[in-house]
GROMACS .gro file of C-alpha atoms in nm:
model
  510
    1MET     CA    1  -1.123   1.721   4.712
    2GLY     CA    2  -1.109   1.530   5.036
    3LYS     CA    3  -1.024   1.820   5.267
    4GLU     CA    4  -1.182   1.812   5.610
    5HIS     CA    5  -1.387   2.076   5.785
    6PRO     CA    6  -1.139   2.311   5.953
    7ASP     CA    7  -1.170   2.311   6.332
    8GLY     CA    8  -1.335   2.617   6.480
    9GLU     CA    9  -1.461   2.742   6.142
   10SER     CA   10  -1.823   2.768   6.039
   11TRP     CA   11  -1.949   2.647   5.703
   12LEU     CA   12  -2.279   2.835   5.728
   13PRO     CA   13  -2.349   3.205   5.791
   14SER     CA   14  -2.541   3.323   6.099
   15GLU     CA   15  -2.825   3.449   5.879
   16ILE     CA   16  -2.907   3.081   5.814
   17THR     CA   17  -2.815   2.919   6.146
   18GLU     CA   18  -3.017   3.177   6.338
   19CYS     CA   19  -3.329   3.160   6.122
   20GLU     CA   20  -3.644   3.030   6.291
   21GLU     CA   21  -3.655   2.709   6.088
   22PHE     CA   22  -3.293   2.598   6.131
   23LEU     CA   23  -3.348   2.387   6.446
   24CYS     CA   24  -3.648   2.239   6.623
   25GLY     CA   25  -3.750   2.394   6.956
   26GLU     CA   26  -3.568   2.154   7.187
   27LEU     CA   27  -3.241   2.186   6.998
   28LYS     CA   28  -3.271   2.565   7.007
   29GLU     CA   29  -3.279   2.540   7.387
   30LEU     CA   30  -2.960   2.331   7.380
   31ARG     CA   31  -2.787   2.570   7.138
   32ASP     CA   32  -2.871   2.868   7.361
   33TYR     CA   33  -2.751   2.684   7.671
   34VAL     CA   34  -2.411   2.603   7.519
   35LYS     CA   35  -2.374   2.961   7.393
   36LYS     CA   36  -2.434   3.088   7.745
   37ILE     CA   37  -2.223   2.834   7.938
   38ARG     CA   38  -1.937   2.760   7.697
   39GLY     CA   39  -1.949   3.056   7.460
   40GLU     CA   40  -1.975   2.830   7.155
   41ASP     CA   41  -2.234   2.809   6.878
   42ILE     CA   42  -2.305   2.442   6.803
   43ALA     CA   43  -2.601   2.509   6.571
   44GLU     CA   44  -2.440   2.333   6.273
   45GLN     CA   45  -2.365   2.018   6.471
   46LEU     CA   46  -2.723   2.010   6.601
   47TYR     CA   47  -2.859   2.068   6.249
   48VAL     CA   48  -2.679   1.760   6.120
   49PHE     CA   49  -2.789   1.558   6.424
   50GLU     CA   50  -3.156   1.650   6.380
   51ASN     CA   51  -3.158   1.576   6.007
   52ARG     CA   52  -2.983   1.242   6.051
   53VAL     CA   53  -3.240   1.127   6.307
   54LEU     CA   54  -3.535   1.289   6.131
   55TYR     CA   55  -3.472   1.111   5.800
   56SER     CA   56  -3.379   0.766   5.930
   57GLU     CA   57  -3.592   0.453   5.893
   58ASN     CA   58  -3.961   0.553   5.903
   59GLY     CA   59  -3.876   0.916   5.837
   60TRP     CA   60  -3.786   0.828   5.480
   61LYS     CA   61  -4.147   0.727   5.406
   62LEU     CA   62  -4.279   1.055   5.539
   63TYR     CA   63  -4.020   1.242   5.336
   64GLU     CA   64  -4.133   1.067   5.019
   65GLU     CA   65  -4.490   1.168   5.096
   66LEU     CA   66  -4.378   1.527   5.145
   67CYS     CA   67  -4.185   1.519   4.816
   68GLY     CA   68  -4.499   1.402   4.638
   69LEU     CA   69  -4.687   1.701   4.777
   70ILE     CA   70  -4.436   1.981   4.731
   71ARG     CA   71  -4.161   1.876   4.493
   72SER     CA   72  -4.107   2.057   4.166
   73GLY     CA   73  -3.803   2.055   3.940
   74HIS     CA   74  -3.576   1.769   3.842
   75TYR     CA   75  -3.369   1.712   4.154
   76ARG     CA   76  -3.452   1.401   4.361
   77GLU     CA   77  -3.220   1.221   4.603
   78LYS     CA   78  -3.349   0.878   4.504
   79ASP     CA   79  -3.285   0.952   4.135
   80ILE     CA   80  -2.927   1.046   4.209
   81TYR     CA   81  -2.829   0.791   4.469
   82GLY     CA   82  -3.046   0.496   4.371
   83THR     CA   83  -3.371   0.344   4.490
   84ALA     CA   84  -3.197   0.158   4.774
   85ASN     CA   85  -3.136   0.487   4.954
   86ASP     CA   86  -3.344   0.379   5.255
   87PRO     CA   87  -3.302   0.519   5.508
   88ILE     CA   88  -3.224   0.848   5.338
   89GLY     CA   89  -2.871   0.824   5.469
   90TRP     CA   90  -2.645   1.125   5.456
   91GLU     CA   91  -2.748   1.266   5.120
   92THR     CA   92  -3.026   1.501   5.226
   93ILE     CA   93  -2.797   1.633   5.497
   94ARG     CA   94  -2.502   1.704   5.270
   95ILE     CA   95  -2.652   1.789   4.928
   96PHE     CA   96  -2.795   2.135   4.861
   97PRO     CA   97  -2.971   2.209   4.528
   98TYR     CA   98  -2.982   2.553   4.371
   99GLU     CA   99  -3.139   2.670   4.046
  100ILE     CA  100  -2.933   2.897   3.821
  101GLN     CA  101  -3.101   3.027   3.505
  102GLY     CA  102  -3.345   2.737   3.494
  103GLU     CA  103  -3.078   2.471   3.557
  104GLU     CA  104  -3.046   2.284   3.887
  105TYR     CA  105  -2.701   2.258   4.043
  106LEU     CA  106  -2.587   2.073   4.353
  107TYR     CA  107  -2.355   2.187   4.626
  108GLU     CA  108  -2.208   1.895   4.815
  109ILE     CA  109  -2.034   1.873   5.151
  110GLU     CA  110  -1.806   1.572   5.182
  111LYS     CA  111  -1.968   1.271   5.351
  112ARG     CA  112  -1.671   1.212   5.581
  113THR     CA  113  -1.693   1.571   5.701
  114VAL     CA  114  -2.066   1.567   5.766
  115LYS     CA  115  -2.034   1.239   5.960
  116LYS     CA  116  -1.775   1.402   6.185
  117ILE     CA  117  -2.007   1.697   6.245
  118PHE     CA  118  -2.285   1.450   6.328
  119LEU     CA  119  -2.069   1.277   6.591
  120MET     CA  120  -2.000   1.614   6.752
  121GLY     CA  121  -2.372   1.694   6.754
  122TRP     CA  122  -2.458   1.350   6.889
  123SER     CA  123  -2.224   1.396   7.186
  124GLU     CA  124  -2.364   1.744   7.260
  125VAL     CA  125  -2.718   1.606   7.264
  126ARG     CA  126  -2.624   1.314   7.485
  127PHE     CA  127  -2.462   1.554   7.738
  128TRP     CA  128  -2.796   1.736   7.737
  129ASP     CA  129  -2.995   1.412   7.774
  130ARG     CA  130  -2.790   1.310   8.078
  131GLY     CA  131  -2.853   1.654   8.228
  132LEU     CA  132  -3.228   1.590   8.194
  133HIS     CA  133  -3.262   1.871   7.936
  134GLU     CA  134  -3.184   2.136   8.195
  135LYS     CA  135  -2.805   2.136   8.164
  136GLN     CA  136  -2.527   1.935   8.002
  137GLU     CA  137  -2.369   1.667   8.219
  138ILE     CA  138  -2.007   1.615   8.110
  139PHE     CA  139  -1.791   1.387   8.321
  140SER     CA  140  -1.428   1.487   8.368
  141PRO     CA  141  -1.177   1.229   8.244
  142PRO     CA  142  -1.050   1.011   8.530
  143GLU     CA  143  -0.692   1.083   8.630
  144LYS     CA  144  -0.623   0.714   8.606
  145ALA     CA  145  -0.807   0.391   8.541
  146ASP     CA  146  -0.926   0.357   8.900
  147ILE     CA  147  -1.247   0.175   8.812
  148PRO     CA  148  -1.309  -0.139   9.021
  149GLY     CA  149  -1.244  -0.455   8.824
  150VAL     CA  150  -1.089  -0.273   8.528
  151SER     CA  151  -0.715  -0.294   8.458
  152PRO     CA  152  -0.523  -0.012   8.279
  153ASP     CA  153  -0.389  -0.281   8.045
  154GLU     CA  154  -0.732  -0.419   7.956
  155LYS     CA  155  -0.786  -0.429   7.580
  156ASP     CA  156  -1.083  -0.313   7.371
  157PHE     CA  157  -1.197  -0.039   7.610
  158PHE     CA  158  -1.323   0.133   7.386
  159PHE     CA  159  -1.070   0.121   7.101
  160CYS     CA  160  -1.056  -0.233   6.965
  161GLY     CA  161  -0.706  -0.374   6.994
  162GLU     CA  162  -0.587  -0.091   7.221
  163THR     CA  163  -0.536  -0.071   7.597
  164LEU     CA  164  -0.769   0.112   7.832
  165SER     CA  165  -0.490   0.364   7.895
  166PHE     CA  166  -0.476   0.445   7.522
  167SER     CA  167  -0.851   0.507   7.515
  168LEU     CA  168  -0.839   0.714   7.834
  169ASP     CA  169  -0.557   0.932   7.694
  170ALA     CA  170  -0.762   0.997   7.380
  171MET     CA  171  -1.060   1.096   7.595
  172ARG     CA  172  -0.853   1.329   7.811
  173ASN     CA  173  -0.683   1.491   7.512
  174TYR     CA  174  -1.016   1.557   7.339
  175ALA     CA  175  -1.155   1.721   7.653
  176GLU     CA  176  -0.848   1.934   7.722
  177MET     CA  177  -0.754   2.028   7.365
  178TYR     CA  178  -1.100   2.078   7.221
  179LEU     CA  179  -1.427   2.030   7.406
  180LEU     CA  180  -1.350   2.220   7.727
  181ARG     CA  181  -1.134   2.483   7.560
  182LYS     CA  182  -1.271   2.810   7.425
  183PRO     CA  183  -1.308   2.804   7.044
  184GLU     CA  184  -1.056   3.084   6.994
  185GLU     CA  185  -0.796   2.895   7.200
  186ARG     CA  186  -0.811   2.567   7.007
  187LYS     CA  187  -0.533   2.460   6.776
  188SER     CA  188  -0.627   2.426   6.412
  189ARG     CA  189  -0.510   2.065   6.390
  190PRO     CA  190  -0.483   1.918   6.741
  191ARG     CA  191  -0.345   1.566   6.778
  192PHE     CA  192  -0.551   1.360   7.016
  193ILE     CA  193  -0.375   1.027   6.959
  194CYS     CA  194  -0.009   0.929   6.962
  195GLN     CA  195   0.010   0.682   6.675
  196LYS     CA  196   0.334   0.533   6.810
  197GLN     CA  197   0.149   0.408   7.117
  198SER     CA  198  -0.112   0.226   6.912
  199GLU     CA  199  -0.109  -0.155   6.922
  200SER     CA  200  -0.396  -0.223   6.679
  201LYS     CA  201  -0.327  -0.345   6.328
  202GLY     CA  202  -0.491  -0.253   6.001
  203ASN     CA  203  -0.605   0.073   5.847
  204THR     CA  204  -0.908   0.143   6.066
  205TRP     CA  205  -0.989   0.240   6.420
  206ASN     CA  206  -1.271   0.021   6.547
  207VAL     CA  207  -1.451   0.185   6.838
  208TYR     CA  208  -1.722   0.039   7.061
  209VAL     CA  209  -2.023   0.272   7.073
  210THR     CA  210  -2.382   0.254   7.192
  211ALA     CA  211  -2.617   0.060   6.967
  212ASP     CA  212  -2.820   0.370   6.877
  213LEU     CA  213  -2.510   0.563   6.771
  214GLU     CA  214  -2.398   0.269   6.557
  215LYS     CA  215  -2.742   0.265   6.392
  216TYR     CA  216  -2.734   0.633   6.300
  217TYR     CA  217  -2.369   0.635   6.198
  218TYR     CA  218  -2.428   0.362   5.943
  219GLY     CA  219  -2.796   0.317   5.866
  220LYS     CA  220  -3.022   0.035   5.765
  221GLY     CA  221  -2.835  -0.261   5.618
  222GLU     CA  222  -2.492  -0.119   5.704
  223THR     CA  223  -2.265  -0.254   5.974
  224CYS     CA  224  -1.902  -0.240   6.072
  225GLY     CA  225  -1.875  -0.617   6.073
  226ASP     CA  226  -1.516  -0.630   6.200
  227SER     CA  227  -1.577  -0.665   6.575
  228PRO     CA  228  -1.844  -0.843   6.782
  229GLU     CA  229  -2.079  -0.672   7.024
  230ARG     CA  230  -1.956  -0.643   7.380
  231ILE     CA  231  -2.114  -0.579   7.720
  232PHE     CA  232  -1.916  -0.349   7.951
  233SER     CA  233  -1.931  -0.339   8.330
  234PHE     CA  234  -2.217  -0.138   8.483
  235MET     CA  235  -2.393  -0.114   8.144
  236GLU     CA  236  -2.702  -0.320   8.065
  237ASN     CA  237  -2.698  -0.308   7.687
  238PRO     CA  238  -2.427  -0.446   7.456
  239MET     CA  239  -2.229  -0.196   7.253
  240GLY     CA  240  -2.181  -0.212   6.879
  241ASN     CA  241  -1.888  -0.061   6.694
  242ILE     CA  242  -1.796   0.171   6.412
  243ALA     CA  243  -1.491   0.172   6.184
  244CYS     CA  244  -1.298   0.492   6.111
  245GLN     CA  245  -1.010   0.524   5.866
  246LYS     CA  246  -0.681   0.591   6.046
  247LYS     CA  247  -0.557   0.824   5.772
  248THR     CA  248  -0.860   1.049   5.747
  249GLU     CA  249  -1.105   0.976   6.030
  250THR     CA  250  -0.905   0.971   6.353
  251ARG     CA  251  -1.115   1.263   6.479
  252HIS     CA  252  -1.427   1.051   6.423
  253ALA     CA  253  -1.283   0.773   6.636
  254VAL     CA  254  -1.177   1.011   6.913
  255ILE     CA  255  -1.524   1.168   6.938
  256ALA     CA  256  -1.689   0.825   6.939
  257ASN     CA  257  -1.449   0.706   7.211
  258PHE     CA  258  -1.528   1.016   7.419
  259ASP     CA  259  -1.903   0.954   7.387
  260SER     CA  260  -1.859   0.592   7.493
  261TRP     CA  261  -1.661   0.700   7.798
  262GLN     CA  262  -1.933   0.948   7.892
  263THR     CA  263  -2.196   0.676   7.862
  264PHE     CA  264  -1.986   0.441   8.072
  265LEU     CA  265  -1.910   0.700   8.342
  266HIS     CA  266  -2.279   0.792   8.360
  267ALA     CA  267  -2.367   0.426   8.422
  268PHE     CA  268  -2.078   0.386   8.668
  269HIS     CA  269  -2.178   0.688   8.879
  270ARG     CA  270  -2.541   0.580   8.882
  271HIS     CA  271  -2.430   0.235   8.995
  272MET     CA  272  -2.216   0.375   9.278
  273ALA     CA  273  -2.498   0.603   9.392
  274GLN     CA  274  -2.747   0.321   9.427
  275THR     CA  275  -2.818   0.144   9.752
  276PRO     CA  276  -2.788  -0.237   9.777
  277LYS     CA  277  -3.167  -0.261   9.750
  278THR     CA  278  -3.175  -0.075   9.420
  279LYS     CA  279  -2.870  -0.231   9.255
  280GLY     CA  280  -2.948  -0.365   8.910
  281GLY     CA  281  -3.182  -0.081   8.819
  282ALA     CA  282  -3.176   0.098   8.484
  283MET     CA  283  -2.831   0.236   8.406
  284ASN     CA  284  -2.922   0.442   8.101
  285PHE     CA  285  -3.127   0.754   8.048
  286HIS     CA  286  -3.395   0.637   7.806
  287HIS     CA  287  -3.607   0.938   7.716
  288ASN     CA  288  -3.345   1.103   7.498
  289LEU     CA  289  -3.401   1.340   7.209
  290SER     CA  290  -3.329   1.087   6.935
  291GLU     CA  291  -3.586   0.848   7.079
  292ARG     CA  292  -3.834   1.134   7.114
  293ILE     CA  293  -3.794   1.227   6.747
  294GLU     CA  294  -3.830   0.863   6.644
  295LYS     CA  295  -4.149   0.837   6.851
  296GLN     CA  296  -4.289   1.142   6.676
  297ILE     CA  297  -4.204   0.987   6.338
  298THR     CA  298  -4.380   0.663   6.435
  299GLU     CA  299  -4.689   0.852   6.549
  300ALA     CA  300  -4.689   1.047   6.223
  301GLY     CA  301  -4.660   0.727   6.020
  302ASN     CA  302  -4.960   0.580   6.203
  303ASP     CA  303  -5.173   0.889   6.146
  304PRO     CA  304  -5.438   0.791   5.887
  305ASN     CA  305  -5.564   1.143   5.823
  306PRO     CA  306  -5.520   1.269   5.465
  307VAL     CA  307  -5.340   1.594   5.384
  308SER     CA  308  -5.588   1.852   5.260
  309ASP     CA  309  -5.530   2.075   4.959
  310GLU     CA  310  -5.517   2.375   5.190
  311ILE     CA  311  -5.242   2.222   5.404
  312THR     CA  312  -5.056   2.106   5.091
  313ASP     CA  313  -5.045   2.464   4.962
  314ILE     CA  314  -4.910   2.586   5.295
  315LEU     CA  315  -4.645   2.310   5.302
  316LYS     CA  316  -4.536   2.412   4.952
  317LYS     CA  317  -4.503   2.769   5.066
  318ILE     CA  318  -4.304   2.671   5.375
  319ALA     CA  319  -4.064   2.447   5.181
  320GLY     CA  320  -4.018   2.655   4.869
  321LYS     CA  321  -4.068   3.019   4.952
  322CYS     CA  322  -4.065   3.157   5.302
  323GLY     CA  323  -4.047   2.894   5.575
  324SER     CA  324  -4.295   2.899   5.862
  325SER     CA  325  -4.183   3.245   5.970
  326GLY     CA  326  -4.296   3.394   5.637
  327LEU     CA  327  -4.654   3.268   5.647
  328ASN     CA  328  -4.933   3.518   5.696
  329GLU     CA  329  -5.130   3.508   6.020
  330LYS     CA  330  -5.419   3.310   5.873
  331GLU     CA  331  -5.184   3.045   5.732
  332LYS     CA  332  -4.998   3.021   6.062
  333GLN     CA  333  -5.324   2.967   6.252
  334ILE     CA  334  -5.446   2.700   6.010
  335MET     CA  335  -5.114   2.514   6.022
  336GLU     CA  336  -5.083   2.542   6.399
  337LYS     CA  337  -5.437   2.418   6.459
  338THR     CA  338  -5.398   2.125   6.219
  339ALA     CA  339  -5.053   2.029   6.347
  340ASP     CA  340  -5.178   2.025   6.706
  341ARG     CA  341  -5.425   1.746   6.628
  342SER     CA  342  -5.233   1.561   6.356
  343PRO     CA  343  -4.890   1.402   6.422
  344LYS     CA  344  -4.844   1.359   6.045
  345ILE     CA  345  -4.899   1.728   5.967
  346ARG     CA  346  -4.673   1.823   6.256
  347MET     CA  347  -4.390   1.611   6.117
  348LEU     CA  348  -4.450   1.712   5.754
  349LYS     CA  349  -4.433   2.075   5.866
  350ARG     CA  350  -4.093   2.018   6.030
  351MET     CA  351  -3.964   1.838   5.720
  352ALA     CA  352  -4.091   2.122   5.500
  353GLU     CA  353  -3.899   2.366   5.720
  354CYS     CA  354  -3.586   2.152   5.672
  355GLU     CA  355  -3.641   2.169   5.295
  356TYR     CA  356  -3.659   2.546   5.321
  357VAL     CA  357  -3.329   2.553   5.510
  358ARG     CA  358  -3.167   2.331   5.245
  359LYS     CA  359  -3.280   2.570   4.974
  360ARG     CA  360  -3.140   2.863   5.167
  361ILE     CA  361  -2.805   2.683   5.203
  362GLY     CA  362  -2.802   2.603   4.829
  363LYS     CA  363  -2.886   2.963   4.744
  364TYR     CA  364  -2.612   3.089   4.976
  365TYR     CA  365  -2.346   2.878   4.807
  366GLY     CA  366  -2.485   2.945   4.459
  367GLU     CA  367  -2.471   3.319   4.503
  368LYS     CA  368  -2.132   3.295   4.672
  369HIS     CA  369  -2.002   3.092   4.377
  370LEU     CA  370  -2.131   3.347   4.125
  371ARG     CA  371  -1.974   3.636   4.318
  372SER     CA  372  -1.646   3.447   4.337
  373LYS     CA  373  -1.648   3.384   3.961
  374SER     CA  374  -1.710   3.752   3.891
  375GLY     CA  375  -1.424   3.852   4.118
  376LYS     CA  376  -1.653   4.028   4.367
  377GLU     CA  377  -1.570   3.788   4.649
  378SER     CA  378  -1.264   3.582   4.737
  379ALA     CA  379  -1.277   3.210   4.810
  380GLY     CA  380  -1.383   3.141   5.167
  381ILE     CA  381  -1.308   2.878   5.427
  382ALA     CA  382  -1.604   2.663   5.332
  383ASP     CA  383  -1.477   2.637   4.975
  384SER     CA  384  -1.243   2.363   5.095
  385ILE     CA  385  -1.533   2.137   5.186
  386ILE     CA  386  -1.816   2.251   4.956
  387ARG     CA  387  -1.805   2.190   4.583
  388LEU     CA  388  -2.042   2.254   4.295
  389ILE     CA  389  -2.174   1.959   4.094
  390ARG     CA  390  -2.342   2.047   3.764
  391TRP     CA  391  -2.506   1.707   3.724
  392ILE     CA  392  -2.469   1.357   3.866
  393SER     CA  393  -2.617   1.041   3.722
  394PRO     CA  394  -2.802   0.760   3.899
  395LEU     CA  395  -2.580   0.468   4.000
  396TRP     CA  396  -2.501   0.195   3.749
  397GLU     CA  397  -2.379  -0.142   3.875
  398PRO     CA  398  -2.224  -0.342   3.587
  399GLN     CA  399  -2.307  -0.710   3.568
  400TRP     CA  400  -2.042  -0.927   3.738
  401ALA     CA  401  -1.890  -0.627   3.917
  402GLY     CA  402  -1.694  -0.773   4.208
  403VAL     CA  403  -1.746  -1.131   4.093
  404PRO     CA  404  -1.417  -1.329   4.091
  405VAL     CA  405  -1.413  -1.453   3.731
  406THR     CA  406  -1.139  -1.445   3.469
  407ALA     CA  407  -1.113  -1.149   3.232
  408GLY     CA  408  -1.219  -1.363   2.938
  409ASP     CA  409  -1.547  -1.445   3.111
  410VAL     CA  410  -1.652  -1.079   3.148
  411PRO     CA  411  -1.757  -0.913   2.822
  412GLU     CA  412  -1.724  -0.537   2.791
  413GLN     CA  413  -2.007  -0.365   2.977
  414GLN     CA  414  -2.189  -0.066   2.827
  415HIS     CA  415  -2.432   0.187   2.970
  416ASP     CA  416  -2.603   0.504   2.848
  417PHE     CA  417  -2.638   0.787   3.099
  418SER     CA  418  -2.920   1.013   2.983
  419MET     CA  419  -2.966   1.372   3.093
  420ARG     CA  420  -3.170   1.670   2.985
  421ASP     CA  421  -2.886   1.819   2.778
  422GLY     CA  422  -2.789   1.494   2.600
  423ASN     CA  423  -2.639   1.160   2.688
  424ILE     CA  424  -2.306   0.999   2.774
  425ASP     CA  425  -2.219   0.643   2.665
  426ILE     CA  426  -1.967   0.460   2.878
  427SER     CA  427  -1.803   0.120   2.832
  428CYS     CA  428  -1.583  -0.063   3.079
  429SER     CA  429  -1.397  -0.386   3.141
  430TRP     CA  430  -1.182  -0.487   3.435
  431ARG     CA  431  -0.941  -0.738   3.571
  432GLY     CA  432  -0.815  -0.835   3.915
  433ALA     CA  433  -0.455  -0.821   4.026
  434TYR     CA  434  -0.232  -1.107   3.912
  435GLY     CA  435   0.141  -1.145   3.950
  436ASP     CA  436   0.302  -0.803   3.927
  437THR     CA  437   0.009  -0.659   3.731
  438PRO     CA  438  -0.229  -0.450   3.947
  439ALA     CA  439  -0.606  -0.465   3.928
  440TYR     CA  440  -0.760  -0.214   3.689
  441ILE     CA  441  -1.074  -0.088   3.517
  442GLU     CA  442  -1.053   0.023   3.155
  443ILE     CA  443  -1.302   0.298   3.071
  444SER     CA  444  -1.406   0.458   2.742
  445TRP     CA  445  -1.672   0.723   2.694
  446THR     CA  446  -1.852   0.929   2.432
  447ALA     CA  447  -2.047   1.236   2.539
  448ASP     CA  448  -2.315   1.400   2.325
  449ILE     CA  449  -2.384   1.707   2.535
  450MET     CA  450  -2.389   2.081   2.475
  451THR     CA  451  -2.252   2.192   2.813
  452GLU     CA  452  -1.880   2.250   2.865
  453CYS     CA  453  -1.775   2.065   3.177
  454GLU     CA  454  -1.532   1.830   3.348
  455LEU     CA  455  -1.638   1.467   3.351
  456TRP     CA  456  -1.572   1.271   3.668
  457LEU     CA  457  -1.636   0.906   3.745
  458ARG     CA  458  -1.744   0.820   4.098
  459PHE     CA  459  -1.707   0.461   4.229
  460VAL     CA  460  -1.946   0.364   4.506
  461ASN     CA  461  -2.021   0.062   4.725
  462PRO     CA  462  -2.381  -0.008   4.610
  463LEU     CA  463  -2.477  -0.155   4.948
  464THR     CA  464  -2.355   0.121   5.179
  465ARG     CA  465  -2.337   0.411   4.929
  466ASP     CA  466  -1.985   0.482   5.054
  467VAL     CA  467  -1.776   0.664   4.796
  468LEU     CA  468  -1.471   0.449   4.715
  469SER     CA  469  -1.296   0.693   4.481
  470GLU     CA  470  -1.350   0.968   4.225
  471VAL     CA  471  -1.152   0.989   3.902
  472LEU     CA  472  -1.127   1.280   3.659
  473LEU     CA  473  -1.196   1.171   3.300
  474GLY     CA  474  -1.133   1.514   3.156
  475GLU     CA  475  -1.295   1.781   2.942
  476GLU     CA  476  -1.295   1.601   2.608
  477PRO     CA  477  -1.627   1.463   2.477
  478GLU     CA  478  -1.472   1.123   2.417
  479GLY     CA  479  -1.172   0.926   2.529
  480GLY     CA  480  -1.041   0.630   2.726
  481LYS     CA  481  -0.858   0.566   3.049
  482ILE     CA  482  -0.709   0.276   3.246
  483ILE     CA  483  -0.762   0.321   3.619
  484THR     CA  484  -0.544   0.100   3.839
  485GLY     CA  485  -0.633  -0.044   4.176
  486ASP     CA  486  -0.421   0.199   4.376
  487ILE     CA  487  -0.631   0.485   4.240
  488LEU     CA  488  -0.959   0.295   4.262
  489GLY     CA  489  -0.900   0.195   4.621
  490PHE     CA  490  -1.045  -0.153   4.562
  491ASP     CA  491  -1.011  -0.463   4.344
  492PRO     CA  492  -1.299  -0.456   4.091
  493SER     CA  493  -1.292  -0.835   4.059
  494LYS     CA  494  -1.333  -0.896   4.434
  495GLU     CA  495  -1.537  -0.612   4.579
  496ARG     CA  496  -1.887  -0.512   4.472
  497TRP     CA  497  -1.899  -0.170   4.312
  498ALA     CA  498  -2.113   0.066   4.109
  499THR     CA  499  -2.041   0.391   3.933
  500SER     CA  500  -2.198   0.721   3.840
  501LEU     CA  501  -2.092   1.009   3.620
  502MET     CA  502  -2.054   1.363   3.748
  503MET     CA  503  -2.032   1.687   3.555
  504LEU     CA  504  -1.845   1.967   3.731
  505PRO     CA  505  -1.811   2.321   3.592
  506MET     CA  506  -1.488   2.394   3.408
  507ASN     CA  507  -1.209   2.510   3.639
  508ASN     CA  508  -1.424   2.424   3.939
  509ASP     CA  509  -1.243   2.528   4.253
  510ASN     CA  510  -1.487   2.373   4.496
   0.00000   0.00000   0.00000
């Protein structure tokens, strides 16, 4: 677990990325442009970008309405990740269900990996926005910090705690080693940052980014919280910031830094091109694709028209069977006519197409997994980032979790996780670090299930849904375990936490 998406390697086959439903029309134009100009297929990055924007904020309400119309089976994101999953966050983007012999399985791409892919897609779209959707406008890294009023030694530009020169080097390295280099010429693990030159303290890179990128990177109710907003020269709007782990998310920080530089250089060049009479005009390109999608979502949410039974049947067919491309001519005409006059139907249709793509991805990995088990196919590249989950429970947040009280004040907590094949009882108690004794959680469990599996315990921040750690309990139906703070990655007496149980197939290699 925990391996990142290898650079230059695809995690989806072309039969999926090239299907009609994979991207919306505008993103198809961008994909084709990049293929022609740079010889690179960025379909996967654009897929993650579209889904992240599509299912944020108001999009979640539309998605729930769609689920009520088309959903069958037992799998629901809100059941698995809790009712506070609003906006939908990263789960619909990175979780792919697949039914095997009447049982629903999940294939999961690591959240850290999918967030990196999103940042790459975000930058590609913003290049396209600045080129007015006719080309990509990518500014070359300045040879030196020759920007009026900006010193090479200035701090927090855009890496918090680092000099401008450090940030500029990271930008230049990303352009030269990755973005502007042909895919086949890129190194598998390029180093964009020299850690020895870093002056910032702590375990995270904090990077100033545009407010809209910060919103999508985190989501509703989530913030970085470590650095204040800041207004940069030539830019009208203050920038927020995101935090990236130095050990595992340096690439995230480098991409975010590059995007911030591109935004800044765009504003700077616009400023220099203006006459004295027009100084102070708008520095940012406003009609970007993310805003356009959000506008479409808002219009759909304000559409009072009901969804007819006829349209519901077509949406079910799109999402569950054949996509829009597989509809017969009559169904296509009905859907097209209705979508033209109804923003809600237009958006529900696009979401149904995204559901169809998710099912195709789940089926792809399900069939690949079965072939691998039978020895008909060797493990592939994507196996390092995709894993099979047999079942995962809703989150459970024990009472007093993260509350600084003494061990004697916290009675043993107990919870019953119910599933179709049985139930699993779990009990836990915990204590914070004191003296030379580390913090720990003591777990015991009893499983009354028929399925042979590995039991895993996932610890999650219940506010942000960030995964804090995952611990293997084992294959036995009952047992106990003491999990210390170094494995947990947090102090259970000081930080709020919740947990869920996962069942993975025996000898799961994903």
